[in-house]
Short mmCIF file of C-alpha atoms in Angstrom, two decimals:
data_model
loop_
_atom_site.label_atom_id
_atom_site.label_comp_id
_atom_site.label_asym_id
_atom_site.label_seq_id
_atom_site.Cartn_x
_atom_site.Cartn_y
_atom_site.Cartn_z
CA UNK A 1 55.53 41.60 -33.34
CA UNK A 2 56.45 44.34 -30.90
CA UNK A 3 53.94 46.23 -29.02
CA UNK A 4 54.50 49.89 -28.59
CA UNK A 5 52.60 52.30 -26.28
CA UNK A 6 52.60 56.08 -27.31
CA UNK A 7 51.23 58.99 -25.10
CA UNK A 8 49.47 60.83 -25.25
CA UNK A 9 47.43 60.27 -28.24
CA UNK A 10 46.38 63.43 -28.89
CA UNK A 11 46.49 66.83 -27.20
CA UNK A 12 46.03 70.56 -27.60
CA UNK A 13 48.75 73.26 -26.34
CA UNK A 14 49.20 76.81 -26.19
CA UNK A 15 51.48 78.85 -27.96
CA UNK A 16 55.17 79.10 -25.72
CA UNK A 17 54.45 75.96 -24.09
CA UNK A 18 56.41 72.68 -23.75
CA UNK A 19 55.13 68.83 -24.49
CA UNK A 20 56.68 65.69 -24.00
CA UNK A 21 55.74 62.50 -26.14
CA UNK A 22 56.24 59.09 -24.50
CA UNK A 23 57.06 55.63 -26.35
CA UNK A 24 57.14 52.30 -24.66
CA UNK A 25 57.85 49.02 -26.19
CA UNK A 26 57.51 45.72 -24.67
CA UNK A 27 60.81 44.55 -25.80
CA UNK A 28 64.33 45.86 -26.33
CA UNK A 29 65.10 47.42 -29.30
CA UNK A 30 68.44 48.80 -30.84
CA UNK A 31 66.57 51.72 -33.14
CA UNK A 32 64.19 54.36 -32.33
CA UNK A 33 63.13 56.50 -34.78
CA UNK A 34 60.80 59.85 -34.12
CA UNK A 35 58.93 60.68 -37.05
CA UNK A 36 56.62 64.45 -38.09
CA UNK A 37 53.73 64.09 -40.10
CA UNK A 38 52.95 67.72 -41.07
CA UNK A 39 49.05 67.83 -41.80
CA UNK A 40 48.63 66.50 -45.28
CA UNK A 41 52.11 65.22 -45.85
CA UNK A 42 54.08 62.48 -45.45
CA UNK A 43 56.52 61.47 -42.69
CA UNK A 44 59.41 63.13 -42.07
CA UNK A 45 62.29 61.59 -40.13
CA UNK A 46 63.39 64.17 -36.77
CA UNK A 47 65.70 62.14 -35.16
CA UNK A 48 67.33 58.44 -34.00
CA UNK A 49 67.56 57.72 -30.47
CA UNK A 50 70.21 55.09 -29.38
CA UNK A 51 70.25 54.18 -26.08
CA UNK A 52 73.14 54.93 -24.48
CA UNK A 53 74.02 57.82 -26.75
CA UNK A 54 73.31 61.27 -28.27
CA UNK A 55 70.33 61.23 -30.35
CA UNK A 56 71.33 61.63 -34.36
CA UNK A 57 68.85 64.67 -35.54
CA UNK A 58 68.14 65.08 -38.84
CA UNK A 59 69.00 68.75 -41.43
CA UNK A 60 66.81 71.03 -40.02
CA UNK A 61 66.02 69.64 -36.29
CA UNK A 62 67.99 70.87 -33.26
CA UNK A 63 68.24 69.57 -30.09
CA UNK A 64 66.80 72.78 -28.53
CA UNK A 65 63.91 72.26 -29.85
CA UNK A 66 63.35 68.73 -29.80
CA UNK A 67 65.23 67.30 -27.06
CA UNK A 68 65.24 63.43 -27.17
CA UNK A 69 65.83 60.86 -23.72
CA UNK A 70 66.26 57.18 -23.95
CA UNK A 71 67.20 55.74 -20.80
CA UNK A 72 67.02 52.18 -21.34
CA UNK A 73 66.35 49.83 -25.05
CA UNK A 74 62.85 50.20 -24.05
CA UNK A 75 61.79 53.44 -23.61
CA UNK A 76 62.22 57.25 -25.39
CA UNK A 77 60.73 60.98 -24.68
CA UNK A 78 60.37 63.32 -27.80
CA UNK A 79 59.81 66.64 -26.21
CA UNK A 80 58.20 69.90 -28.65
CA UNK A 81 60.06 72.49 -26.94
CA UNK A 82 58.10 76.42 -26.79
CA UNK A 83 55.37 75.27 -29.40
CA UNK A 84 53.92 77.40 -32.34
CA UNK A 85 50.99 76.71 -34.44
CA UNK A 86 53.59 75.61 -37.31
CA UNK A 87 54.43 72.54 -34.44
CA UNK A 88 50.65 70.71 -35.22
CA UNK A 89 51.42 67.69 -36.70
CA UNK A 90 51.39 63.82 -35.41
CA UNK A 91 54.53 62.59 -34.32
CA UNK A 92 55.36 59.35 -34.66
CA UNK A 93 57.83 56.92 -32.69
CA UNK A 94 59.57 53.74 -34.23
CA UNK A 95 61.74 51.16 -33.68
CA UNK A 96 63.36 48.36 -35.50
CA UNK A 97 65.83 45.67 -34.35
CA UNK A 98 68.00 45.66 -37.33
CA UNK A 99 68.28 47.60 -40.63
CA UNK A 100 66.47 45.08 -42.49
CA UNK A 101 63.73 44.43 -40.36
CA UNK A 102 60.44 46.29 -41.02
CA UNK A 103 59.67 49.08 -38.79
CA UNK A 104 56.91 49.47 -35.98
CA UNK A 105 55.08 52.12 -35.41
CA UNK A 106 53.32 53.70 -32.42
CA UNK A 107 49.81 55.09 -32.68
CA UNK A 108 50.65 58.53 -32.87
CA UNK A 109 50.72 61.79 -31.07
CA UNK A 110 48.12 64.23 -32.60
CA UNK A 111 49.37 67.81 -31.71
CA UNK A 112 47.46 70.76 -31.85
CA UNK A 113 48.98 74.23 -31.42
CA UNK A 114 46.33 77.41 -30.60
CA UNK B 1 71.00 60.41 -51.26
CA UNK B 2 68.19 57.97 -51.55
CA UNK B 3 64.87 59.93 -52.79
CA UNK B 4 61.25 58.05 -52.95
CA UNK B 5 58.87 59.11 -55.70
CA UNK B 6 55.07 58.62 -55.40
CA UNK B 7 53.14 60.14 -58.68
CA UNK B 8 49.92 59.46 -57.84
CA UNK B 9 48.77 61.67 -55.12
CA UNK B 10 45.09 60.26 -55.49
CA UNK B 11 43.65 57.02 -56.87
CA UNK B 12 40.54 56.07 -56.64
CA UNK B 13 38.91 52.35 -57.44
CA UNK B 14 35.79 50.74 -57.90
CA UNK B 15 35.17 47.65 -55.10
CA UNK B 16 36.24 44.44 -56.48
CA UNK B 17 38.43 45.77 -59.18
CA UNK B 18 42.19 46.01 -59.22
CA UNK B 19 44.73 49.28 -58.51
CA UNK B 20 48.19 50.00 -59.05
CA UNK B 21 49.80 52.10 -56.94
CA UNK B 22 53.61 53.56 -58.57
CA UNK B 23 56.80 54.31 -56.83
CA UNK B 24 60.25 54.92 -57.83
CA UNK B 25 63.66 55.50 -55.85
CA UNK B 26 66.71 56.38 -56.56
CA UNK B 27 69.79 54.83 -54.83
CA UNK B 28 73.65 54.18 -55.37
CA UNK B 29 73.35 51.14 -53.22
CA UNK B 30 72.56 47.57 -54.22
CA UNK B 31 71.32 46.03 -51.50
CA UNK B 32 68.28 47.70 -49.78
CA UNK B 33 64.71 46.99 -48.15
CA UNK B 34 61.17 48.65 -50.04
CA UNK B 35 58.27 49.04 -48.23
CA UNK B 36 54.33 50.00 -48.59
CA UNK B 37 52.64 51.14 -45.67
CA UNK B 38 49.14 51.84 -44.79
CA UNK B 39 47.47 54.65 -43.16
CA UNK B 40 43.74 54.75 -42.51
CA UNK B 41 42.77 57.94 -40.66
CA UNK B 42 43.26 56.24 -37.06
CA UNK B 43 47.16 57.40 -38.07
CA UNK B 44 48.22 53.60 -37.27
CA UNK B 45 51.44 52.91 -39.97
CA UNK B 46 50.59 49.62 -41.02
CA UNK B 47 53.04 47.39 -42.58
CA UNK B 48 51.41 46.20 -46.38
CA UNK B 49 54.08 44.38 -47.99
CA UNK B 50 58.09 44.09 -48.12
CA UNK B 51 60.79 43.56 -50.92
CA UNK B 52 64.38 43.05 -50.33
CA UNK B 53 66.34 44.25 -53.10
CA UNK B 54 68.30 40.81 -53.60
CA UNK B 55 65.22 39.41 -53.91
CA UNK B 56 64.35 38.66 -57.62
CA UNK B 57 60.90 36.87 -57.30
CA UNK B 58 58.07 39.71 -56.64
CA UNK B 59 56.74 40.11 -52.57
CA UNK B 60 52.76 39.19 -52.15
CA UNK B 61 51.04 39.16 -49.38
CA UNK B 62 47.52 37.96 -50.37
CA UNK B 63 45.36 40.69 -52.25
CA UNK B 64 48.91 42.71 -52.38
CA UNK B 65 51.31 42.53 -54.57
CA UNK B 66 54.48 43.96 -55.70
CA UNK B 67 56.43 44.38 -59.48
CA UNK B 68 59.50 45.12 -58.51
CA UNK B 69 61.90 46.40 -61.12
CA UNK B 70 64.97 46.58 -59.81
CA UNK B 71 67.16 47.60 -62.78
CA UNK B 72 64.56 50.81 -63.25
CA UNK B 73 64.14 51.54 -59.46
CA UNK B 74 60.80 50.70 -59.33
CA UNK B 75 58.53 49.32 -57.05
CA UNK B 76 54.98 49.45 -57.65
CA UNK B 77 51.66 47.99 -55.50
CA UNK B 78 49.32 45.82 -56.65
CA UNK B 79 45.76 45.84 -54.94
CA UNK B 80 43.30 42.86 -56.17
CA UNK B 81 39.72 42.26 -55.35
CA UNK B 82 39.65 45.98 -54.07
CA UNK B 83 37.65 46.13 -50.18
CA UNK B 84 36.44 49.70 -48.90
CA UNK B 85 38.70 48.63 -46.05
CA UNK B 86 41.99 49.42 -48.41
CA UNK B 87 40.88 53.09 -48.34
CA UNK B 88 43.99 54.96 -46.48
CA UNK B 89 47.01 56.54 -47.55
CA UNK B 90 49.38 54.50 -48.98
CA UNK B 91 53.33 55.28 -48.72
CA UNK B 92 56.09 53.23 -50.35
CA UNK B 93 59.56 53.41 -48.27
CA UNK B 94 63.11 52.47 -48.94
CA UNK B 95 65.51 51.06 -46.05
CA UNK B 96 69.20 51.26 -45.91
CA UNK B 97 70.73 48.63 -44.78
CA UNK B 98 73.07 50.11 -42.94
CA UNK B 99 73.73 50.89 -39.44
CA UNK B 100 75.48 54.01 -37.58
CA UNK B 101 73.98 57.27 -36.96
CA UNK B 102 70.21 57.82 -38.57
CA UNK B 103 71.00 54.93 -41.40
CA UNK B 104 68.46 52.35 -41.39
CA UNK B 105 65.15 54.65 -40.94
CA UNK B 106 62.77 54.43 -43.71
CA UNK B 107 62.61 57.28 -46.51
CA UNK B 108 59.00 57.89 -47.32
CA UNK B 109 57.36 59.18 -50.56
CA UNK B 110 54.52 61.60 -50.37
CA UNK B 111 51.78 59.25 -50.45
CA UNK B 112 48.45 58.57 -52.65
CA UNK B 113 45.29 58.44 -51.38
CA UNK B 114 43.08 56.06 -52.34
CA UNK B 115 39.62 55.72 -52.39
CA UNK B 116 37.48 53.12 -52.49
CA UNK B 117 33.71 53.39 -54.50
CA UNK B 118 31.42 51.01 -53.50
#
């Protein structure tokens, strides 16, 4: 099974700022998925990120806010663009080789807004 | 589109005994992928079991178990020989298995908790 790396695993922000989420697998990978996990709820799907392409952002995400790189099958950046308190969730990243493969998951990112 | 119902937001279970965990979808497609994942509160997803749609003979993966009904969309967990290690949140997904633009993420239900009395 694929091992992925996701930093950091936690961290606390102030209100305006910016925070970039880091996930790196240890083998290529077609799919990457970024997931939200509001407190209490379930996951909730923000984007795919295709290397080599735009990332595909779900009804209600925007680029502006959550700007998405993937340089290489490998490797994608989830950035939380001018956080607010209503930002404080985990974010999740994913990946999958093909549809009907189960997905991975990373550890986390456990975001706290002040 | 596809939709994933969890009733249950809380179970709980004595150890040793057997749960059921219930999920329903809804879908126009025939061919898709269910899943039940685990979350204990490290926040890891872990993979419990997985059903492919064509699939008429029932996923298990030791203590876990599926009945999987595909005719009335539903897909329901099976927990025997309950351990206080099964205590997490438990979500049941559905896959498309198609490809192109956000198709082929997983489509999660709310979740139920369950607990595990010792």
């Amino acid at each position: 099974s694929a091992v992925i790396s996701q930093k950091p695993s936690r961290d606390i922000c102030q209100r305006g700022t910016s925070l970039t989420i880091q996930c790196q697998v240890d083998s290529q990978v077609t799919m990457m998925f970024w997931y939200r996990q509001q407190p209490g709820q379930s996951l909730t799907l923000i984007a795919t990120a295709n290397q080599g392409s735009e990332a595909t952002y779900e009804s209600g995400f925007v680029i502006d806010k959550f700007p998405i790189s993937r340089p290489n099958l490998t490797f994608s950046t989830l950035t939380v663009s001018n956080m607010s308190p209503e930002d404080s969730s985990i974010y999740l990243c994913s990946i999958s080789g093909s549809p009907g493969e189960k997905l991975f998951f990373g550890s986390g990112t456990q975001l706290s807004v002040l | 589109a596809q939709t994933v119902t969890q009733s249950q937001p809380e179970m709980s279970v004595q150890e040793a005994e057997t749960v059921t965990l219930s999920c329903t979808y809804d879908t126009s497609e025939s061919d898709y992928y269910l899943f039940w994942y685990k979350q204990p509160p490290s926040r890891q997803m872990i993979l419990v079991i997985r059903q492919e749609a064509y699939k008429q003979q029932n996923a298990t993966e030791n203590r876990f178990s599926v009945n999987f009904q595909k005719a009335a969309k539903s897909f329901s967990l099976k927990i025997s020989d309950s351990q206080l290690g099964d205590a997490a949140m438990y979500f049941c997904a559905y896959r498309s298995p198609r490809r192109g633009g956000s198709q082929g993420n997983l489509i999660f239900g709310k979740g139920t908790k369950l607990s595990v009395k010792p």
